[in-house]
Short mmCIF file of C-alpha atoms in Angstrom, two decimals:
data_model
loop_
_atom_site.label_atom_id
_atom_site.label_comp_id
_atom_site.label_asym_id
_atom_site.label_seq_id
_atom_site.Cartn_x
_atom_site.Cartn_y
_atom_site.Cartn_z
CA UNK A 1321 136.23 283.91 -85.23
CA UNK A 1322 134.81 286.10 -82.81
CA UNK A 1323 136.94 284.98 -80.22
CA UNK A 1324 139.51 287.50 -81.56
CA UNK A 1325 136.78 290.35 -80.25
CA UNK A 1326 135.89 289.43 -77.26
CA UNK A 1327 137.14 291.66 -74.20
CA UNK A 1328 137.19 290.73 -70.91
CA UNK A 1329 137.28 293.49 -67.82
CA UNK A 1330 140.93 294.38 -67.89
CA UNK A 1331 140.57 295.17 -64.23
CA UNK A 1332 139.95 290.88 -63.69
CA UNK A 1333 142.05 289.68 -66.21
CA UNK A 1334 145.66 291.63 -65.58
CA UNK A 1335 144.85 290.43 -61.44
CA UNK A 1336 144.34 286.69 -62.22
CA UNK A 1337 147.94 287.46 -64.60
CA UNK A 1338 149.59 288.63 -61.59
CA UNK A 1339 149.19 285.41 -60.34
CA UNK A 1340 151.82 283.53 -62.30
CA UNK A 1341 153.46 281.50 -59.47
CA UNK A 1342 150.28 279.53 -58.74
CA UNK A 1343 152.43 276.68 -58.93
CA UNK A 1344 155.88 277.55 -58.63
CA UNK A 1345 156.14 277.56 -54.92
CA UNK A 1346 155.98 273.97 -54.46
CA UNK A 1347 159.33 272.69 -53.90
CA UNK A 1348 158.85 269.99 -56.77
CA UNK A 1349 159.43 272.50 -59.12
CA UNK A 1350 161.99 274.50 -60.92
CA UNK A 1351 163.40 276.36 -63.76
CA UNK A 1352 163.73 280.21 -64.02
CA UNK A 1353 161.94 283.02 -65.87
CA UNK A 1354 164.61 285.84 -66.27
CA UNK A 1355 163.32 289.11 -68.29
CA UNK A 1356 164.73 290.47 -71.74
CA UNK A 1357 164.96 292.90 -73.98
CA UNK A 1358 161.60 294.36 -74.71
CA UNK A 1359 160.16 293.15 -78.33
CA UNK A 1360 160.72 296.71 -79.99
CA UNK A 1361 157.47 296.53 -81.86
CA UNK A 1362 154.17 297.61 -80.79
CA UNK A 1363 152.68 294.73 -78.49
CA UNK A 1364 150.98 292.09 -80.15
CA UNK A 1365 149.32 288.13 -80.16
CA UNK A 1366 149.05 285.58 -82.82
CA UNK A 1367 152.21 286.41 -84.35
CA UNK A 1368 154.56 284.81 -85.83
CA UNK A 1369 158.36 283.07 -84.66
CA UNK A 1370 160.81 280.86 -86.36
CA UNK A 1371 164.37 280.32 -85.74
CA UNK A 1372 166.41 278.89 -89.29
CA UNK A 1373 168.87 276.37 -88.88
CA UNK A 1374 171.57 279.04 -88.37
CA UNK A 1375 169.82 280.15 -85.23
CA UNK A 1376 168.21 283.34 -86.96
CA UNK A 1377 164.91 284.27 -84.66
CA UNK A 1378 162.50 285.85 -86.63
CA UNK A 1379 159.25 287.21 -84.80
CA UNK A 1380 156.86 289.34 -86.69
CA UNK A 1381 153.02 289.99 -88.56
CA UNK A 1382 149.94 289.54 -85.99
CA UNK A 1383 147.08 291.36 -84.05
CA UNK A 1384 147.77 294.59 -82.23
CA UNK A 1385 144.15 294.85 -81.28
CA UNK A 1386 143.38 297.80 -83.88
CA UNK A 1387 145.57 297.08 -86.84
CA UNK A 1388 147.00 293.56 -88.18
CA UNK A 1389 150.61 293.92 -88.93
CA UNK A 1390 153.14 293.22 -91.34
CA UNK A 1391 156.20 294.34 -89.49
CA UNK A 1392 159.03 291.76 -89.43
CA UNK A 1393 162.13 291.82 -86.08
CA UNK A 1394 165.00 289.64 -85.84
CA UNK A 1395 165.73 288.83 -81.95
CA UNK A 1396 169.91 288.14 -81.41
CA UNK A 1397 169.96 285.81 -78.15
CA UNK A 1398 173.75 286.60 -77.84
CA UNK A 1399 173.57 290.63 -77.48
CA UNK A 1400 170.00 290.64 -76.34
CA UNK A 1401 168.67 293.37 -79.27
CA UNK A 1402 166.18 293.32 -81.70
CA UNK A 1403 166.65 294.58 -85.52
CA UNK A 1404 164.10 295.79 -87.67
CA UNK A 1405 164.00 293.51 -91.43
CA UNK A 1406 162.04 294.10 -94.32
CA UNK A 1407 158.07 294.47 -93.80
CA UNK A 1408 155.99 290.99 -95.04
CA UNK A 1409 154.56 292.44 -98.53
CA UNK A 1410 151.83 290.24 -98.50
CA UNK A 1411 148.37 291.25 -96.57
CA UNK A 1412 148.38 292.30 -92.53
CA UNK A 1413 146.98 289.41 -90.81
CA UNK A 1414 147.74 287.61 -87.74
CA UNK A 1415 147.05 283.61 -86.39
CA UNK A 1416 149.75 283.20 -89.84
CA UNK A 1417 152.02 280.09 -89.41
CA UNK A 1418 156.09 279.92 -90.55
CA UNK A 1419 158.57 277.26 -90.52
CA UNK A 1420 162.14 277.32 -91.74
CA UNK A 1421 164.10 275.24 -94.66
CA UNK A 1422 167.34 275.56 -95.75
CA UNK A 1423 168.17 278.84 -93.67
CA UNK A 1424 164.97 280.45 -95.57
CA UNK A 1425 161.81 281.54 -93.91
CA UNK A 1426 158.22 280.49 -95.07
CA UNK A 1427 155.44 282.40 -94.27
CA UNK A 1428 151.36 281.84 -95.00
CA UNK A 1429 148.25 281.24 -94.01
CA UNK A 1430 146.17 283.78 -91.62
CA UNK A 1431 143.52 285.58 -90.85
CA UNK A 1432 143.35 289.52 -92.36
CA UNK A 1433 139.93 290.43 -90.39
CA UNK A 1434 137.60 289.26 -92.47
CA UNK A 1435 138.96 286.48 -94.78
CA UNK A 1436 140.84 283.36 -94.10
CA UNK A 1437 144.19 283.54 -96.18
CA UNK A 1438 146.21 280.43 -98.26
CA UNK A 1439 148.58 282.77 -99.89
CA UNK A 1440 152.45 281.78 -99.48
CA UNK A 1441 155.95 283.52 -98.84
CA UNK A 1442 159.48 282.66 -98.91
CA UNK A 1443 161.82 285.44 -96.58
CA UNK A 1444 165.67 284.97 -97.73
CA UNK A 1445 167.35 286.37 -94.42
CA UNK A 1446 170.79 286.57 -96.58
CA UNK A 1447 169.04 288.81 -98.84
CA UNK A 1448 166.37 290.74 -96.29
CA UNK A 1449 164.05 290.17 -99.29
CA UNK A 1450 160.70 288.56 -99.72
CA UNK A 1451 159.45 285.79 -102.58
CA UNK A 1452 155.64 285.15 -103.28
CA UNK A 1453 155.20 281.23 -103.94
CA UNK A 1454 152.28 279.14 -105.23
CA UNK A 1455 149.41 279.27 -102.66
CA UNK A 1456 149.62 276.47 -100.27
CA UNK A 1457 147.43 273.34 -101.40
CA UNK A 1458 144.97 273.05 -98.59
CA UNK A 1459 142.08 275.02 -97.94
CA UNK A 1460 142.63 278.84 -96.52
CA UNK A 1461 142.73 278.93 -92.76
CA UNK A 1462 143.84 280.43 -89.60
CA UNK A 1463 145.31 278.51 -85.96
CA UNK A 1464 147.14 276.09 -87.79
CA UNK A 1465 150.76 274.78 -86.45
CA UNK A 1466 153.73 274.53 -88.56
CA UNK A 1467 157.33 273.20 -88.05
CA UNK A 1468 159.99 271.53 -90.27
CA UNK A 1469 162.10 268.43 -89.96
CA UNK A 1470 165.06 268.61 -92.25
CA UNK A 1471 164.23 270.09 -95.84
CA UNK A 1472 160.76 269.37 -95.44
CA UNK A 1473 157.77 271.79 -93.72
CA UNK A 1474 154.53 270.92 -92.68
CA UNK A 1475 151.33 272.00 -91.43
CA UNK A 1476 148.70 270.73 -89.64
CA UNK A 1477 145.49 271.59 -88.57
CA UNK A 1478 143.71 275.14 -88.41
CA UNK A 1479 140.40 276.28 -88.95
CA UNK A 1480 138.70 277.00 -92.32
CA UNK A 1481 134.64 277.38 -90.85
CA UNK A 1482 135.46 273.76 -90.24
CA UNK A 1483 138.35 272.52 -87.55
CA UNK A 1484 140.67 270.87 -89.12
CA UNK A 1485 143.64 268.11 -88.63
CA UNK A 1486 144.85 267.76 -92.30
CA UNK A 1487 148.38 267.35 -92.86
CA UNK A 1488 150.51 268.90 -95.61
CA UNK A 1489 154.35 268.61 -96.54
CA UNK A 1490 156.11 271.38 -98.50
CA UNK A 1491 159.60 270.16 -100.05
CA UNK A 1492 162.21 273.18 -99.85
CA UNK A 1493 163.40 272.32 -102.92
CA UNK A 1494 160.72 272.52 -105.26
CA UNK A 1495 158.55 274.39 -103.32
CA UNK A 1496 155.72 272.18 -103.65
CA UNK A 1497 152.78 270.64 -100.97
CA UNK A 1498 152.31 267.25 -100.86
CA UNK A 1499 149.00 266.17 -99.05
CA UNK A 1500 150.27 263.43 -95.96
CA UNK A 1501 148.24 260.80 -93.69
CA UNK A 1502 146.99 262.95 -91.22
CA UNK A 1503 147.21 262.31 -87.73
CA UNK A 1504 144.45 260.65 -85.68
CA UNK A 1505 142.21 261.34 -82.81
CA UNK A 1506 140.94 265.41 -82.51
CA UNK A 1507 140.48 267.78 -85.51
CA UNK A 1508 142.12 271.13 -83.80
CA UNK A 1509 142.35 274.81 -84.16
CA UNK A 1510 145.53 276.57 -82.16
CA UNK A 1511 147.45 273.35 -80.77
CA UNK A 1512 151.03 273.41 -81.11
CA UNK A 1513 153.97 271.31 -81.66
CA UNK A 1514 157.65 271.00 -81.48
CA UNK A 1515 160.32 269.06 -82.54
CA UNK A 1516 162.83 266.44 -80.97
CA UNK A 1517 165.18 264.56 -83.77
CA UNK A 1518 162.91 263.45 -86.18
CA UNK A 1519 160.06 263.56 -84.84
CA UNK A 1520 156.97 266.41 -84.49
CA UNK A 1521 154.92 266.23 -81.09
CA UNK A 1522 151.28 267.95 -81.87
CA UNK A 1523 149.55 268.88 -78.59
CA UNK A 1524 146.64 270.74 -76.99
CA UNK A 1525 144.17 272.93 -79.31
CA UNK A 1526 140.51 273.39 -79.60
CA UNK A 1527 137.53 271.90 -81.24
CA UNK A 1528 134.11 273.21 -80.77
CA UNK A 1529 134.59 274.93 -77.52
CA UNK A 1530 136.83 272.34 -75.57
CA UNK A 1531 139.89 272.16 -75.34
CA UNK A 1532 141.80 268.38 -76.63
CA UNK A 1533 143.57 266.22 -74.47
CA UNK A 1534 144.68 264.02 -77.18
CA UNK A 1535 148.66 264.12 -78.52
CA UNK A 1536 150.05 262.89 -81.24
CA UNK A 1537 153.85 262.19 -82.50
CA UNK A 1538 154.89 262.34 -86.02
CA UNK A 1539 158.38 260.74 -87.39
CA UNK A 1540 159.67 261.95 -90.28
CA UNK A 1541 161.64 258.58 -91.14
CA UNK A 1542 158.79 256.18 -91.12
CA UNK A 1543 156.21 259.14 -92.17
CA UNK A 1544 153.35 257.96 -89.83
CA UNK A 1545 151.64 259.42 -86.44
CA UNK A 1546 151.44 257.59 -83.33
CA UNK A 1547 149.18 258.74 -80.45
CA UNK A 1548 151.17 259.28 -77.13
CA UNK A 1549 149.71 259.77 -73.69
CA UNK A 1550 147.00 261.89 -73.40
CA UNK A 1551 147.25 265.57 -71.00
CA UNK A 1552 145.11 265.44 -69.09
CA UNK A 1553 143.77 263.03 -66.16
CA UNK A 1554 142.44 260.45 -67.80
CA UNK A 1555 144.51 257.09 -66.38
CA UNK A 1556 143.75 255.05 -63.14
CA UNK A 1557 147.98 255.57 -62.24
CA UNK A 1558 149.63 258.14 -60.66
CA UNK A 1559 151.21 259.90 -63.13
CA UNK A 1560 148.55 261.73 -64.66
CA UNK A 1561 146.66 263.13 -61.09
CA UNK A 1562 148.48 266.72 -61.42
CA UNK A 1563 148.00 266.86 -65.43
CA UNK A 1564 146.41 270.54 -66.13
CA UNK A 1565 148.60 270.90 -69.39
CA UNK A 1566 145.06 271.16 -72.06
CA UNK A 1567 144.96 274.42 -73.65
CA UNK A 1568 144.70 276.53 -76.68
CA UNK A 1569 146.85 279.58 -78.30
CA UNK A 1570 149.72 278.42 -75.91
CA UNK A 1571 153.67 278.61 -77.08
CA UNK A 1572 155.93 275.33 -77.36
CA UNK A 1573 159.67 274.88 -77.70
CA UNK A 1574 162.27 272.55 -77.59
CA UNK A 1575 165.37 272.54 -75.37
CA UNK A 1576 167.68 270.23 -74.50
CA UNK A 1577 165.73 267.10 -75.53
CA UNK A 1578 163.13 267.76 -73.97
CA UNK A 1579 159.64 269.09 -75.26
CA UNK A 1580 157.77 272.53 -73.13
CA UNK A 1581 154.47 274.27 -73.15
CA UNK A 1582 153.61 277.40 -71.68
CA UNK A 1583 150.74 279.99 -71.63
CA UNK A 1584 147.75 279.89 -73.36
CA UNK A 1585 143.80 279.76 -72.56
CA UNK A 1586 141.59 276.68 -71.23
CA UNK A 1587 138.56 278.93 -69.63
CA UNK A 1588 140.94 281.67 -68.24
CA UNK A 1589 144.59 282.52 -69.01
CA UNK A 1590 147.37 280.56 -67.79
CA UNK A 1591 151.11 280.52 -67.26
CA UNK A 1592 151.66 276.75 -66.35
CA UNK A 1593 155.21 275.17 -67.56
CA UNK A 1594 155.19 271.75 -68.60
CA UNK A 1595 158.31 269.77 -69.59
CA UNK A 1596 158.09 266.39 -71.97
CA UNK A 1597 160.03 263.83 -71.75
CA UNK A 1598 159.75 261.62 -75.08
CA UNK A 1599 162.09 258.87 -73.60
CA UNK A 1600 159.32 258.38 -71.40
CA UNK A 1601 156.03 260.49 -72.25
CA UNK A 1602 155.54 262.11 -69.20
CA UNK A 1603 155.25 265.06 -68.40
CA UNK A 1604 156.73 267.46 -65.45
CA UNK A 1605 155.73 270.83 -63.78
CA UNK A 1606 158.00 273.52 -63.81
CA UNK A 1607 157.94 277.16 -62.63
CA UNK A 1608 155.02 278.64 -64.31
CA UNK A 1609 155.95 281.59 -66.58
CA UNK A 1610 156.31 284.77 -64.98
CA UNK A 1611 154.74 287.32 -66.61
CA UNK A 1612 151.50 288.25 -66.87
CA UNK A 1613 149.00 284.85 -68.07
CA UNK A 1614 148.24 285.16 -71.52
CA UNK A 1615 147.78 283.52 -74.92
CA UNK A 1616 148.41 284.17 -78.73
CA UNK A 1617 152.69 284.58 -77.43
CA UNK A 1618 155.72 283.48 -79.46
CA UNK A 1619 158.29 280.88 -78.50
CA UNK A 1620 161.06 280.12 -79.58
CA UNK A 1621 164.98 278.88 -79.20
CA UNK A 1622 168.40 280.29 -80.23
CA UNK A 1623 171.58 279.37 -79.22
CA UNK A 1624 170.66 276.58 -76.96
CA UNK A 1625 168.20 279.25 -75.35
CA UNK A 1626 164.55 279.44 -75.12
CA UNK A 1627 162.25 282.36 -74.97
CA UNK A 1628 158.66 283.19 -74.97
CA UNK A 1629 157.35 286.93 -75.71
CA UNK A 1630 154.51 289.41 -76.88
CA UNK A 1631 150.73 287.64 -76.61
CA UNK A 1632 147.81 289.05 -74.97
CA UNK A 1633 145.55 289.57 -72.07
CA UNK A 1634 142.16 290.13 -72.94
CA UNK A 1635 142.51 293.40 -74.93
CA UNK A 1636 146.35 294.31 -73.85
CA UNK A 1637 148.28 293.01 -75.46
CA UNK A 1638 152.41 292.81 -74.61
CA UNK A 1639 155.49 293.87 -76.16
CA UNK A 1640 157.74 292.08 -73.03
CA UNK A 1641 160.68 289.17 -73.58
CA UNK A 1642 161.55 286.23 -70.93
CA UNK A 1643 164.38 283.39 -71.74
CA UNK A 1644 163.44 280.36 -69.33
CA UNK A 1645 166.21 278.14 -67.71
CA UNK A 1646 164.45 275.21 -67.51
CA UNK A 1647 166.93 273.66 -64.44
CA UNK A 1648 167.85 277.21 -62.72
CA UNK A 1649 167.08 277.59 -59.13
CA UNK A 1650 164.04 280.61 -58.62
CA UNK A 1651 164.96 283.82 -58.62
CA UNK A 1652 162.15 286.32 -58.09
CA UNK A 1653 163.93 289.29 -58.90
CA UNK A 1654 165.48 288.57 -62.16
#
């Protein structure tokens, strides 16, 4: 809880940010950070993102280090401008998750300031109108991950007072939560996930002060979890010596085929890139993200296109937008 209050000497934390090519000079790397247009709401972290299957970004709700908010923006990767929707009519909050089914937006879970929410919303972008549903069937929590795999969202994992690594399905079309298998290995609060075909990757998060190095994979046709390789250097080979992906509140996205994480905290901020490759779960450097370190961001993918934006620095928090190109050649000024 308390880890939303706690502020660090701006001075220290915005010059380690400045630092965001730590890695990105080795000639190993590559990919491309190219700035935006500015998100046109006040700055913010723990928000949330989701992109519907007609490649509608959504980014909205969170923490702007006074107020929680219940503002909602839809991003247009194609003319680079953001649009002001209908406000979330349910209570401010931020740490929230959403996931998308059938071209509709879901929206629940949280953290308001002093209680942990379960309450649940539908978002009908067609309509620019908001639907309360039935509270979602778990306990009320905050730091949980959410995605969807064809009609079907989940969740997975949070923090209630306790962590947690349940796993819930909600069918989009009776709105109903179905309790799953969850997956093995580390109960979690902030990991992440993303999704490749039909299957869910769940990675990175905390439990009780440290951050996890296990990962898990979740296929939607067999409905079972598998653990993958782990992220950080645990092995006696090779592959594994650079691994410095564990983290919490970071952003992931998929592109392409291929899995990234980016941001986040694991003892001070960081802007490390990672690319996974499922066909052979590894995982590669790329140019760190460059803009200032952070955590509590939003990624997120349109049109073949990936972004990450907003998130915070100690007590700033940032309103700025960067698309990466995963396989782009460097360009500092850009």
């Amino acid at each position: 809880m308390n880890r939303f209050f706690i502020v660090l000497a701006m001075g220290i934390a915005l010059t380690a940010g400045s630092c965001t090519k730590t890695e990105s000079d080795d000639d190993d790397t590559i990919g491309n950070w190219v700035r935006r247009s500015d998100f046109e709401g006040v700055g913010r972290s723990e928000a949330i993102s989701v992109t519907t299957g007609d490649d509608r970004v959504f980014v909205g709700l969170g923490y702007d280090g006074v107020n929680r908010l219940t503002d909602l923006w839809e991003y247009d990767a194609e003319r680079n401008f953001w649009t002001k929707k209908k406000a979330f009519p349910g209570t401010a909050r931020n740490s929230a998750v959403a996931f998308s089914v059938n071209n509709k937006v879901y929206v629940g879970l949280g953290y308001d300031g002093v209680n942990y929410l379960k309450d649940f919303w539908e978002y009908d972008p067609s309509t620019d109108d908001w639907t309360q549903l039935a509270d979602f069937d778990g306990s009320a929590r905050y730091g949980a991950t959410a995605f969807s795999i064809g009609t079907t969202g989940y969740v997975c994992c949070g923090y209630d007072g306790n962590f947690l690594k349940d796993f819930w399905a909600f069918d989009g079309g009776t709105k109903t939560w179905t309790q799953k298998i969850s997956p093995g290995g580390t109960k979690r609060n902030e990991p992440v996930s993303f999704v490749i075909g039909q299957k869910a990757y769940l990675v990175s998060g905390t439990n009780n002060g440290s951050n996890v190095n296990d990962a898990w994979v979740y296929d939607a046709t067999t409905d079972a979890w598998t653990e993958i390789r782990k992220i950080s250097n645990v092995s006696d080979e090779d592959y594994d010596d650079d691994y410095n992906i564990v983290r919490s509140n970071a952003v992931a996205f998929a592109l392409g085929g291929k899995g990234y994480i980016t941001t986040g905290i694991n003892g001070s901020y960081v802007s490390t890139t990672w690319e996974y490759d499922p066909t052979t779960d590894l995982w590669t450097l790329k140019t760190s993200f460059e803009g200032t370190a952070r955590e509590g961001a939003v990624g997120f993918t349109s049109k073949g296109r990936a972004f990450v934006a907003i998130g915070r620095s100690a007590s700033y928090r940032f309103d700025d937008c960067r698309e990466f190109l995963p396989f782009a050649e460097y360009e500092e000024n850009d």
